[in-house]
CSV table of C-alpha atoms and ligand atoms in Angstrom, one decimal:
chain,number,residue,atom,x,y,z
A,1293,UNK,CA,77.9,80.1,108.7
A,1294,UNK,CA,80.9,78.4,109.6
A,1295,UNK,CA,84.3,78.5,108.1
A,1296,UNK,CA,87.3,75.9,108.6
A,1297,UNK,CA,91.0,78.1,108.9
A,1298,UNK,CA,93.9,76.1,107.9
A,1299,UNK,CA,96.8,77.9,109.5
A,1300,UNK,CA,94.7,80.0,111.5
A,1301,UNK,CA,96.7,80.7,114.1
A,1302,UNK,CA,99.4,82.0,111.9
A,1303,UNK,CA,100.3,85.5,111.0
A,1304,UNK,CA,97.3,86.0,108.6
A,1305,UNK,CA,95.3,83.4,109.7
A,1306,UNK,CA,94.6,84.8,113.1
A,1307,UNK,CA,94.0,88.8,111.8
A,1308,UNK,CA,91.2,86.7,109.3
A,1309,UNK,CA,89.9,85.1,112.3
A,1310,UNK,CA,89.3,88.7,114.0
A,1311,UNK,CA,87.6,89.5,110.6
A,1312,UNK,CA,85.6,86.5,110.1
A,1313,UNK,CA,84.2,87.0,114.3
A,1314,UNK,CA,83.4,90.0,114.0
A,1315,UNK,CA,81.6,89.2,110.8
A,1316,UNK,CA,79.5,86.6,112.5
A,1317,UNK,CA,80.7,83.9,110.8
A,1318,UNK,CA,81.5,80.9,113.1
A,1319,UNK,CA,85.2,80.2,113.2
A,1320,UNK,CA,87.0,76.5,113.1
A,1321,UNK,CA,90.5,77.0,113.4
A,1322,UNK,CA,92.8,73.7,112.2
A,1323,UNK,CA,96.3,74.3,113.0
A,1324,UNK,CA,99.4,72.1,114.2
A,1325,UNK,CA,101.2,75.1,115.8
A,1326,UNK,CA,104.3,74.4,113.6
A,1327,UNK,CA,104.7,78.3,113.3
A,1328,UNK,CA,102.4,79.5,115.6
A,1329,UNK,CA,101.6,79.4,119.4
A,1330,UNK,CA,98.0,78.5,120.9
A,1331,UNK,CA,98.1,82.3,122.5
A,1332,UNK,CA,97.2,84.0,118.9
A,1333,UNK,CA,93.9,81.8,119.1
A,1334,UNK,CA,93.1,83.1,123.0
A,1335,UNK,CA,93.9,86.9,121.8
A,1336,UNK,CA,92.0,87.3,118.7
A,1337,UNK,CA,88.8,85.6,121.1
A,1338,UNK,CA,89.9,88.7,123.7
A,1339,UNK,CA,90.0,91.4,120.9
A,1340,UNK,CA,86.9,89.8,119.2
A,1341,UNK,CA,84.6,88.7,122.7
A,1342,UNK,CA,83.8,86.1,120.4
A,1343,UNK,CA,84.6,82.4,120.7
A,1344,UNK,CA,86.0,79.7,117.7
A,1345,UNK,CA,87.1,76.2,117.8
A,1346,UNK,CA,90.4,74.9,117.9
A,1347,UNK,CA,91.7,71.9,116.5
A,1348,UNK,CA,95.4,71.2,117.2
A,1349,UNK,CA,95.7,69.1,114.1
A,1350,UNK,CA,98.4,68.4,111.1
A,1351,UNK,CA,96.6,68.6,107.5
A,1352,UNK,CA,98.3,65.6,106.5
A,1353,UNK,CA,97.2,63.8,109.1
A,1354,UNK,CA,93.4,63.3,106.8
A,1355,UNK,CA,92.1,60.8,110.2
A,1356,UNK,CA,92.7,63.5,112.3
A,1357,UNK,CA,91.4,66.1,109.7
A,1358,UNK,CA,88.4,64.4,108.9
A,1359,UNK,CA,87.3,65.2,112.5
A,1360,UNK,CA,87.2,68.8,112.2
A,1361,UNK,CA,84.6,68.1,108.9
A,1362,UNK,CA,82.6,65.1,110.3
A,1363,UNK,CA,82.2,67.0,113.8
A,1364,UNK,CA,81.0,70.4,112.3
A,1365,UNK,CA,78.7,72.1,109.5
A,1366,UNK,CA,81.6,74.0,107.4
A,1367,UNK,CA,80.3,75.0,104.3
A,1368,UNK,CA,83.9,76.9,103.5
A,1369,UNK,CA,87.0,76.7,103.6
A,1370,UNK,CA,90.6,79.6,103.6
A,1371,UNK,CA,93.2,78.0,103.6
A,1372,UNK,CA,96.4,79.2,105.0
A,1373,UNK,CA,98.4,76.4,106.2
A,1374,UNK,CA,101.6,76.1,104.6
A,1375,UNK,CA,105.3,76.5,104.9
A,1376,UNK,CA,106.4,80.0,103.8
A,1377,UNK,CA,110.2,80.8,103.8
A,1378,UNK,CA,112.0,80.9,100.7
A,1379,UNK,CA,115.7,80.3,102.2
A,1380,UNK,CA,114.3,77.1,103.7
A,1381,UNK,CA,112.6,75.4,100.5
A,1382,UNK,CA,116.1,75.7,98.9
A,1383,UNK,CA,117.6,73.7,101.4
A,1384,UNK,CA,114.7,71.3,102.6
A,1385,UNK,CA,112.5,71.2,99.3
A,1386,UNK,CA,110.9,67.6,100.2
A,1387,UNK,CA,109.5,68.9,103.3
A,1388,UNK,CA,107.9,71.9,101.6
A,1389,UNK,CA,106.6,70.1,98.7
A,1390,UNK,CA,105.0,67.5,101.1
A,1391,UNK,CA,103.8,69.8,103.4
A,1392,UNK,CA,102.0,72.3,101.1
A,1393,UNK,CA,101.3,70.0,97.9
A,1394,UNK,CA,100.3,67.1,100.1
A,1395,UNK,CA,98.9,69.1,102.7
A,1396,UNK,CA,96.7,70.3,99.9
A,1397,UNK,CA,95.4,67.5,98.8
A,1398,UNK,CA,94.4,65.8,101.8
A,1399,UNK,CA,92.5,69.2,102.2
A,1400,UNK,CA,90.7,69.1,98.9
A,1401,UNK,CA,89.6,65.5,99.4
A,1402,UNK,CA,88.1,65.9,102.9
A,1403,UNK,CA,86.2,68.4,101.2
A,1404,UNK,CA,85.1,66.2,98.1
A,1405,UNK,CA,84.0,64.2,100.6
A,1406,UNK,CA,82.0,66.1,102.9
A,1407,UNK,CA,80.9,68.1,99.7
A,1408,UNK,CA,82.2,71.7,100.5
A,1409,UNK,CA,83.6,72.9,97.3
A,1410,UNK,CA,84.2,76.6,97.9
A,1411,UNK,CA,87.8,77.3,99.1
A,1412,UNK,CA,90.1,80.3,99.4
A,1413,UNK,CA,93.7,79.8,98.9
A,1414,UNK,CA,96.6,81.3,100.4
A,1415,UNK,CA,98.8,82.2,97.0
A,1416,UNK,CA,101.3,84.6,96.9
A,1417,UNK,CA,102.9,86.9,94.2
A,1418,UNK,CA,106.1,84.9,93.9
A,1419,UNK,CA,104.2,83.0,91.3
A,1420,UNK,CA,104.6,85.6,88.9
A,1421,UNK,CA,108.4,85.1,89.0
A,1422,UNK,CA,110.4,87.2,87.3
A,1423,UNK,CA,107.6,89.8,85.9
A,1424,UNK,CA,108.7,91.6,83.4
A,1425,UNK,CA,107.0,95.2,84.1
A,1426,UNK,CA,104.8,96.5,87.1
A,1427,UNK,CA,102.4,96.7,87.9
A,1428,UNK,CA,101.5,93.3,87.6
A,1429,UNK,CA,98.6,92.1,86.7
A,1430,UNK,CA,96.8,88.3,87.2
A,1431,UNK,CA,97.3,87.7,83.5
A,1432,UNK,CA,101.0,88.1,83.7
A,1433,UNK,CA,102.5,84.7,82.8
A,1434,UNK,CA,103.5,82.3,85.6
A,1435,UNK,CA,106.8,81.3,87.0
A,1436,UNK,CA,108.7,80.7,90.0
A,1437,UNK,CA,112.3,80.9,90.9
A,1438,UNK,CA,112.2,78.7,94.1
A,1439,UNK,CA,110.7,75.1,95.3
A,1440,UNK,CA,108.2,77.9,98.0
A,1441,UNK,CA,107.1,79.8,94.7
A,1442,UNK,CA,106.7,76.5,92.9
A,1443,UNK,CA,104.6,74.9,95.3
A,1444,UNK,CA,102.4,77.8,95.2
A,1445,UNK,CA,102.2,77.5,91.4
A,1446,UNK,CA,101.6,73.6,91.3
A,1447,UNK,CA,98.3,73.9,94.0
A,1448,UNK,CA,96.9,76.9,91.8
A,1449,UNK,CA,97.6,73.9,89.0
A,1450,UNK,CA,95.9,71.3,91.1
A,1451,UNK,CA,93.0,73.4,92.0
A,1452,UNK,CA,92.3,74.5,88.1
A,1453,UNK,CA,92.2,70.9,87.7
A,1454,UNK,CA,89.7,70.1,90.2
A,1455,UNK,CA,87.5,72.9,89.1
A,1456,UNK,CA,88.0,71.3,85.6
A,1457,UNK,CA,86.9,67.9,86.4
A,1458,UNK,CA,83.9,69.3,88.9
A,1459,UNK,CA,82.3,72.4,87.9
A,1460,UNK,CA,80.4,72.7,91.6
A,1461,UNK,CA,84.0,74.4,92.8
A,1462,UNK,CA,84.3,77.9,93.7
A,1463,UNK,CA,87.9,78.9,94.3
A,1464,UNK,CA,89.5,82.2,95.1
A,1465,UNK,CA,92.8,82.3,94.8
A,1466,UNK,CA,94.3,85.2,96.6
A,1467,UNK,CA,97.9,86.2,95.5
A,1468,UNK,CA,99.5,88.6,98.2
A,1469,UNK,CA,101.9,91.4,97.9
A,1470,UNK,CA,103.8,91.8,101.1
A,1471,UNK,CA,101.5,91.4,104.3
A,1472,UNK,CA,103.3,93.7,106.9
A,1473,UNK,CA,101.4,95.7,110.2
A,1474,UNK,CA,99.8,94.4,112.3
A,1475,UNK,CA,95.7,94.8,114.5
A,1476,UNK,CA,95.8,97.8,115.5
A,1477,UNK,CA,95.1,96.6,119.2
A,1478,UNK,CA,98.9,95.5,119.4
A,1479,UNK,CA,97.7,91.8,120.6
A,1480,UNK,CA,98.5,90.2,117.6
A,1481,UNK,CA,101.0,90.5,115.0
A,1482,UNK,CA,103.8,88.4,113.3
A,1483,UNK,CA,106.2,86.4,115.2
A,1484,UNK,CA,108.7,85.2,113.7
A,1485,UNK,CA,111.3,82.5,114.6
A,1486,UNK,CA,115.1,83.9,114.9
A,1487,UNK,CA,116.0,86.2,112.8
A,1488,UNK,CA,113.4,87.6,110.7
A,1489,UNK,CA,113.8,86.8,106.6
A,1490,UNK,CA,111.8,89.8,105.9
A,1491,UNK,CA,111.7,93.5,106.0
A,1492,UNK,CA,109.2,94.9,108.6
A,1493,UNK,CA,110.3,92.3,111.2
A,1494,UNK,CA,113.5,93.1,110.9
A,1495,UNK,CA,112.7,97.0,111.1
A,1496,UNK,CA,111.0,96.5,114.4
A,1497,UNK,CA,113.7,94.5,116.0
A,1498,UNK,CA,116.5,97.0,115.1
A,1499,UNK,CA,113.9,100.0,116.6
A,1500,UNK,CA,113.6,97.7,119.8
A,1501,UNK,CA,116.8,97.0,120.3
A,1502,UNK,CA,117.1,93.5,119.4
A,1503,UNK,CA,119.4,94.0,116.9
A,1504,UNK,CA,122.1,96.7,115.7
A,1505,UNK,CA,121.5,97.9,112.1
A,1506,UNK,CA,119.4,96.8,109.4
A,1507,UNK,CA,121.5,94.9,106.4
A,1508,UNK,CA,119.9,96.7,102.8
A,1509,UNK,CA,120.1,94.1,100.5
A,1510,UNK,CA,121.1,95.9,97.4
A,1511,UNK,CA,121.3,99.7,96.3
A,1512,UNK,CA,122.0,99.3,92.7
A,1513,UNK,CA,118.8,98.5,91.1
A,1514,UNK,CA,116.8,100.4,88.6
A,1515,UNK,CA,114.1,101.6,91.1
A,1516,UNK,CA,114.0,105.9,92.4
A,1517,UNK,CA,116.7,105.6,94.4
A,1518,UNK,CA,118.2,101.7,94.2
A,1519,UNK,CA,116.7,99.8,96.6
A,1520,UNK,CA,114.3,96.7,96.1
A,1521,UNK,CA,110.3,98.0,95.6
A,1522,UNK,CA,107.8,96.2,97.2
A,1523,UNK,CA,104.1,96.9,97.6
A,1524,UNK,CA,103.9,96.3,101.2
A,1525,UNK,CA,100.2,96.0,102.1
A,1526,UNK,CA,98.4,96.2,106.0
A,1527,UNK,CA,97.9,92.5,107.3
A,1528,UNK,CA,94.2,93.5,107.9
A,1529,UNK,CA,93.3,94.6,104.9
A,1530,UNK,CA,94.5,91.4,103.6
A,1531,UNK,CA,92.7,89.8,106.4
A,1532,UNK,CA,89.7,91.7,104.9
A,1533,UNK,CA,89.7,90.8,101.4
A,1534,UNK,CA,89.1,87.2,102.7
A,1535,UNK,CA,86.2,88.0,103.4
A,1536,UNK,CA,85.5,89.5,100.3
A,1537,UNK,CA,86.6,86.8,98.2
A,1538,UNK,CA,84.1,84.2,100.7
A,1539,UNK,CA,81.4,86.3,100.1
A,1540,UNK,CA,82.0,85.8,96.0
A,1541,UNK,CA,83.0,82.3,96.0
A,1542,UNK,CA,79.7,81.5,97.7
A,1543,UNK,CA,77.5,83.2,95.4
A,1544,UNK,CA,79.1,82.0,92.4
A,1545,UNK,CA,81.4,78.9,91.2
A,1546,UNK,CA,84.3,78.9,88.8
A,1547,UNK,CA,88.1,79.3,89.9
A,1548,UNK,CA,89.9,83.4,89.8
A,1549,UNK,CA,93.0,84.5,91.1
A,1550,UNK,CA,92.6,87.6,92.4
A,1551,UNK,CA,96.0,90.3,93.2
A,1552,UNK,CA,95.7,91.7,96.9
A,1553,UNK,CA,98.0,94.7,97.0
A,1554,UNK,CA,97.6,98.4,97.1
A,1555,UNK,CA,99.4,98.9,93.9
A,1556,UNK,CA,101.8,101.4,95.7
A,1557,UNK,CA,105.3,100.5,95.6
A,1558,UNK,CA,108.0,101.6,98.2
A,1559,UNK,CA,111.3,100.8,98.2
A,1560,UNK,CA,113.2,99.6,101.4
A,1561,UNK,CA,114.7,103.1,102.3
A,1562,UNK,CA,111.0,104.4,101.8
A,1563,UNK,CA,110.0,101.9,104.0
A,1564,UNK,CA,112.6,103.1,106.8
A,1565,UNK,CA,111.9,106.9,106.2
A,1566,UNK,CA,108.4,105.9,106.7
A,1567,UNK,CA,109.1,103.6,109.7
A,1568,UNK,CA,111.0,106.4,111.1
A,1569,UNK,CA,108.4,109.4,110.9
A,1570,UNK,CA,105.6,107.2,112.4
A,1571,UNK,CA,107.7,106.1,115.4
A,1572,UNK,CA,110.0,108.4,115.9
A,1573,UNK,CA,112.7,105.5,116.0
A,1574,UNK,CA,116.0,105.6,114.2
A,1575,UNK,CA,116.9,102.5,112.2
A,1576,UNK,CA,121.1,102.5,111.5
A,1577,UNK,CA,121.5,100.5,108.0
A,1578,UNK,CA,124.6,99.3,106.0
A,1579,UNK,CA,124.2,98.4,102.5
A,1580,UNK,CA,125.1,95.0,101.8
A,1581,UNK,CA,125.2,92.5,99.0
A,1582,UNK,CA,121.9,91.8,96.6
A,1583,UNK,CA,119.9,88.6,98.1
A,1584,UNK,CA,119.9,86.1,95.6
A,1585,UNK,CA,116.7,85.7,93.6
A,1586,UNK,CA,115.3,89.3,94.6
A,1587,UNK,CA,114.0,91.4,91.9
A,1588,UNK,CA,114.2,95.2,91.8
A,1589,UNK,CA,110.3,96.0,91.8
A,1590,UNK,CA,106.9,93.9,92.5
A,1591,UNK,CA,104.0,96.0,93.0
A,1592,UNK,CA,100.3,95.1,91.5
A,1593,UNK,CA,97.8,96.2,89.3
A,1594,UNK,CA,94.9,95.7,91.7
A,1595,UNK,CA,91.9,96.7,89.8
A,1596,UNK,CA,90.6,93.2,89.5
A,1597,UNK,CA,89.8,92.4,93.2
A,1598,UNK,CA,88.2,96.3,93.2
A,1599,UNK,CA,85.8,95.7,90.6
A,1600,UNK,CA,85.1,92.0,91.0
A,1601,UNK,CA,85.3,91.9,95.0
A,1602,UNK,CA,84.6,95.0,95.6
A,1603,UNK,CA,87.6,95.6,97.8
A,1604,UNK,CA,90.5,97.7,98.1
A,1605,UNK,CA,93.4,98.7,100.4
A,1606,UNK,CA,92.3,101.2,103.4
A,1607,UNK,CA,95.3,101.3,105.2
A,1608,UNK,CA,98.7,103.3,104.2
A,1609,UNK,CA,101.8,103.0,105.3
A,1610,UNK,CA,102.2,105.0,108.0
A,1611,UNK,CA,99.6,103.1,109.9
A,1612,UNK,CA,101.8,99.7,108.6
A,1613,UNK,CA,104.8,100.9,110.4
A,1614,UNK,CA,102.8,102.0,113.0
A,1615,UNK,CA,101.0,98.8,114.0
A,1616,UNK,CA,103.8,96.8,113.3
A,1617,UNK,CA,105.9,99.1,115.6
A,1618,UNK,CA,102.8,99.2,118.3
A,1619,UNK,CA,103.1,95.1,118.6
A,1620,UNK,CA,106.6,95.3,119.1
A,1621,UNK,CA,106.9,97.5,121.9
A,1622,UNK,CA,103.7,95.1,123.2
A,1623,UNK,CA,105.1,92.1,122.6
A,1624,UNK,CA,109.2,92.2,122.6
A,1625,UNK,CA,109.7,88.9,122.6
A,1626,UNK,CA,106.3,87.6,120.6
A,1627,UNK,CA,103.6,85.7,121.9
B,523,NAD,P1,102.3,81.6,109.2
B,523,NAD,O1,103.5,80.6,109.2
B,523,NAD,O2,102.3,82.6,110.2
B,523,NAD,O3,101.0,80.7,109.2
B,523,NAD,C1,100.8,79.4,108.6
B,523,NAD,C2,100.2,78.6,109.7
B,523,NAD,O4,100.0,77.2,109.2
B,523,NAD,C3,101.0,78.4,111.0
B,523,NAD,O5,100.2,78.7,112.1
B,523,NAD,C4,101.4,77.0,111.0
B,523,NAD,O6,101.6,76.5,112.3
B,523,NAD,C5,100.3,76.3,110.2
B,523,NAD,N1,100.7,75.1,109.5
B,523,NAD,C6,101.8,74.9,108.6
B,523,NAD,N2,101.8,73.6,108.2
B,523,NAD,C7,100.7,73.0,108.7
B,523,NAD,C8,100.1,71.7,108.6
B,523,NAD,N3,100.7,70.7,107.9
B,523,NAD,N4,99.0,71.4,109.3
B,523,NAD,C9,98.4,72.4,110.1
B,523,NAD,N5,98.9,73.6,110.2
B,523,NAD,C10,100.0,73.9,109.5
B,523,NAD,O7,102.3,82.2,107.7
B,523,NAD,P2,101.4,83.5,107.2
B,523,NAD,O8,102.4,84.6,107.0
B,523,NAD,O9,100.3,83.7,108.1
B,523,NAD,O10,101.0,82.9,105.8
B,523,NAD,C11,99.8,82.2,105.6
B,523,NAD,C12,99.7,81.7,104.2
B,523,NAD,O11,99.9,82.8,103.3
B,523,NAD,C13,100.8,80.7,103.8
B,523,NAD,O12,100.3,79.7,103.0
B,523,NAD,C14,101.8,81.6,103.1
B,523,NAD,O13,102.6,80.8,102.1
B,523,NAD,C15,100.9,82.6,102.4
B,523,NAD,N6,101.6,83.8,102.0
B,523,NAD,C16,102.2,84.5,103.0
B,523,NAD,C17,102.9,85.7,102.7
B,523,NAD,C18,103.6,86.5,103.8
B,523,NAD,O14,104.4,87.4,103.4
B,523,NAD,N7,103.3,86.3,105.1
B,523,NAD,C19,102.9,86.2,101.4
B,523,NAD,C20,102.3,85.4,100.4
B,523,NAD,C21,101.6,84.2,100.8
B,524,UFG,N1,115.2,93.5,102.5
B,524,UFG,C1,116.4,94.1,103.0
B,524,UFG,N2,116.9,93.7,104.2
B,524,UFG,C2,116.3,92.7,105.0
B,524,UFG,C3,115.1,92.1,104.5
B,524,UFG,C4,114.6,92.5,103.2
B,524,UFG,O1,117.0,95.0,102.4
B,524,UFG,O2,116.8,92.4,106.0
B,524,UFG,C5,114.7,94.0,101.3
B,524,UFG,C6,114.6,92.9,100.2
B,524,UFG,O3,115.8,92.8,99.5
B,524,UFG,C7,113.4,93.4,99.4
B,524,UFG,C8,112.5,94.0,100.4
B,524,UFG,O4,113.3,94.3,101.5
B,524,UFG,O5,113.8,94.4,98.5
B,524,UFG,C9,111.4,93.2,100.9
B,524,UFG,O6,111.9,91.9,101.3
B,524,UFG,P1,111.0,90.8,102.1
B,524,UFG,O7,111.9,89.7,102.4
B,524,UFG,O8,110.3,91.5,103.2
B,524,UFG,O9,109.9,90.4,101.0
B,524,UFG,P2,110.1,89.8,99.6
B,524,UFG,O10,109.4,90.6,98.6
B,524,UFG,O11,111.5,89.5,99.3
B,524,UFG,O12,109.4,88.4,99.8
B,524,UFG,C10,108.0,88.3,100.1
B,524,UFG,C11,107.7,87.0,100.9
B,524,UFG,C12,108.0,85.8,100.0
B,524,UFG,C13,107.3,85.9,98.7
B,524,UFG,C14,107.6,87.2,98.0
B,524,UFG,C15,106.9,87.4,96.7
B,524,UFG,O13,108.4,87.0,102.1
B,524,UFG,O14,107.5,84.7,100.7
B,524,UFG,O15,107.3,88.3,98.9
B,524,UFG,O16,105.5,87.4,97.0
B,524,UFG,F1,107.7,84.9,97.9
């Protein structure tokens, strides 16, 4: 069977690739390399001795697009290809509102028009906002605090309507936690540009050596010991509830969003005892300020994606710190 990734040579797009090779499925990779490098696409073909397709391709671009649809059989589609960093929508919201929303849409009318209606979307738990208890489950009430979280709210939106007006969709729309770790074979992992925004990347670089101390962003908030909670969840377990999730959409139609976190939370100085134990690194912190917009705890209720796709986290995390730990030392300076 063969499956178009959007953003498939990102962070969780290529650890879904690995999945979806070894799976058998046949792999059509659409990616413009905005955040990525061609190198994730080589290495998950060496860890998987399998091969996939590579289009080096903008979603907006639908001429360009339409290629990868009219030149293959896909009868699916996960979508990943988006913009991703809060900071960044604040100060550039056009470009992330084209990018994703627009990006989107070209997307859903390619497949209208080549008649694949089952898709798997990239969501994220930003959407629930503000959540006022954990763990959170996928009938909390919706919101979002920044133009990221929004357009991750308005394509959920768009793609009930679609469903509404077309009742041959099947969409899974998969809301992550926080995707940290990395495969296990240390070839692939996240790469971020400059200085990481987020927790685990910046771990690794301080236990590398890249930079000095880790900055805690608060330790004043009602969690066990006052740092932020986070249900930080292995990038291939994510990776595998894709699969999960195509396996439903293509037996059945109708439009779910489905939570894909452990339902563990740990808070950042968990997160650096952990980091710590597993590698045997020391990480030197400060406290600083809060960040604005962060909330004290996010974890999820993730009985919905157990008993309706029949997956769950594997992975704990020791083995997060671990992997994530096992690229960096690989790969000190990325791909
Ligand atoms: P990533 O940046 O590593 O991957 C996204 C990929 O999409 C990149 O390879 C990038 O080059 C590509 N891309 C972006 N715009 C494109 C366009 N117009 N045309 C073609 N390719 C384009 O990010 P990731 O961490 O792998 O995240 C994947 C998806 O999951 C994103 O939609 C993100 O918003 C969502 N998500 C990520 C997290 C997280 O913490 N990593 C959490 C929740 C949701
Ligand atoms: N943190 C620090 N220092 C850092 C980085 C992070 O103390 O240098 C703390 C944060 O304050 C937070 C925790 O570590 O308490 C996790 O922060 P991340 O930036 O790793 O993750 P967030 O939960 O803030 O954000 C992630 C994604 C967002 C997404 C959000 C909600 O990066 O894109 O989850 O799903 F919107």
């Amino acid at each position: 069977m063969e499956i178009l990734v959007t953003g498939g040579a990102g962070y969780i797009g290529s650890h879904t690739c690995v999945e979806l090779l070894n799976s058998g499925y046949e792999v059509i990779v659409v990616d413009n390399l905005s955040n990525s490098k061609r190198e994730s696409l080589k290495r998950v073909q060496e860890i998987t001795g399998k091969h996939l397709k590579f289009y080096e391709i903008d979603i907006l671009e639908k001429v360009s697009l339409e290629k990868a649809f009219s030149e293959n059989n896909i009868e699916a589609v996960i979508h990943f290809a988006g913009f991703k960093a809060v900071g960044e929508s604040i100060k550039m919201p056009i470009l992330y509102y084209h990018n994703n929303i627009t990006g989107t849409l070209i997307l859903c009318e390619e497949m209208r028009k080549y008649n694949v209606k089952k898709l798997v979307f990239s969501s994220s738990a930003t959407v629930y906002g503000m959540p006022k208890s954990v763990p959170i489950s996928e009938k909390f009430p919706l919101s979002a605090t920044n133009p990221y979280g929004r357009t991750k709210l308005m394509i959920e939106t768009i793609l009930q309507d679609i469903y509404a007006s077309d009742k041959e969709w099947s969409v899974a729309i998969l809301r992550y936690f926080n995707p940290i770790g990395a495969h296990e074979s240390g070839r692939i992992g996240e790469d971020p540009n400059g200085t990481p925004n987020n927790l685990m990347p910046f771990i690794t670089q301080v236990a590398v050596g890249k930079r000095d101390k880790l900055s805690i962003f608060g330790a004043n908030y009602a969690t066990h010991d006052g740092t932020g909670v986070r249900d930080y969840i292995h990038v291939v377990d994510i990776a595998k509830g894709h699969l999960k999730a195509l396996e439903k959409i293509m037996k059945t139609r109708g439009i779910e969003p489905y939570n894909l976190g452990t339902g563990v939370g740990y808070s950042v100085l968990d997160v650096i005892k952990n980091f710590e134990k597993a590698t045997n690194k020391k990480i030197p912190y400060v406290i600083s300020e809060p960040r604005l917009g962060d909330i004290a705890e996010c974890y999820a209720n993730p009985i919905k994606a157990k008993t309706i796709l029949k997956w769950s986290a594997e992975k704990n995390i020791q083995d997060m710190c671990l992997d994530a730990w096992r690229w960096q030392i690989n790969n000190p300076n990325g791909y």
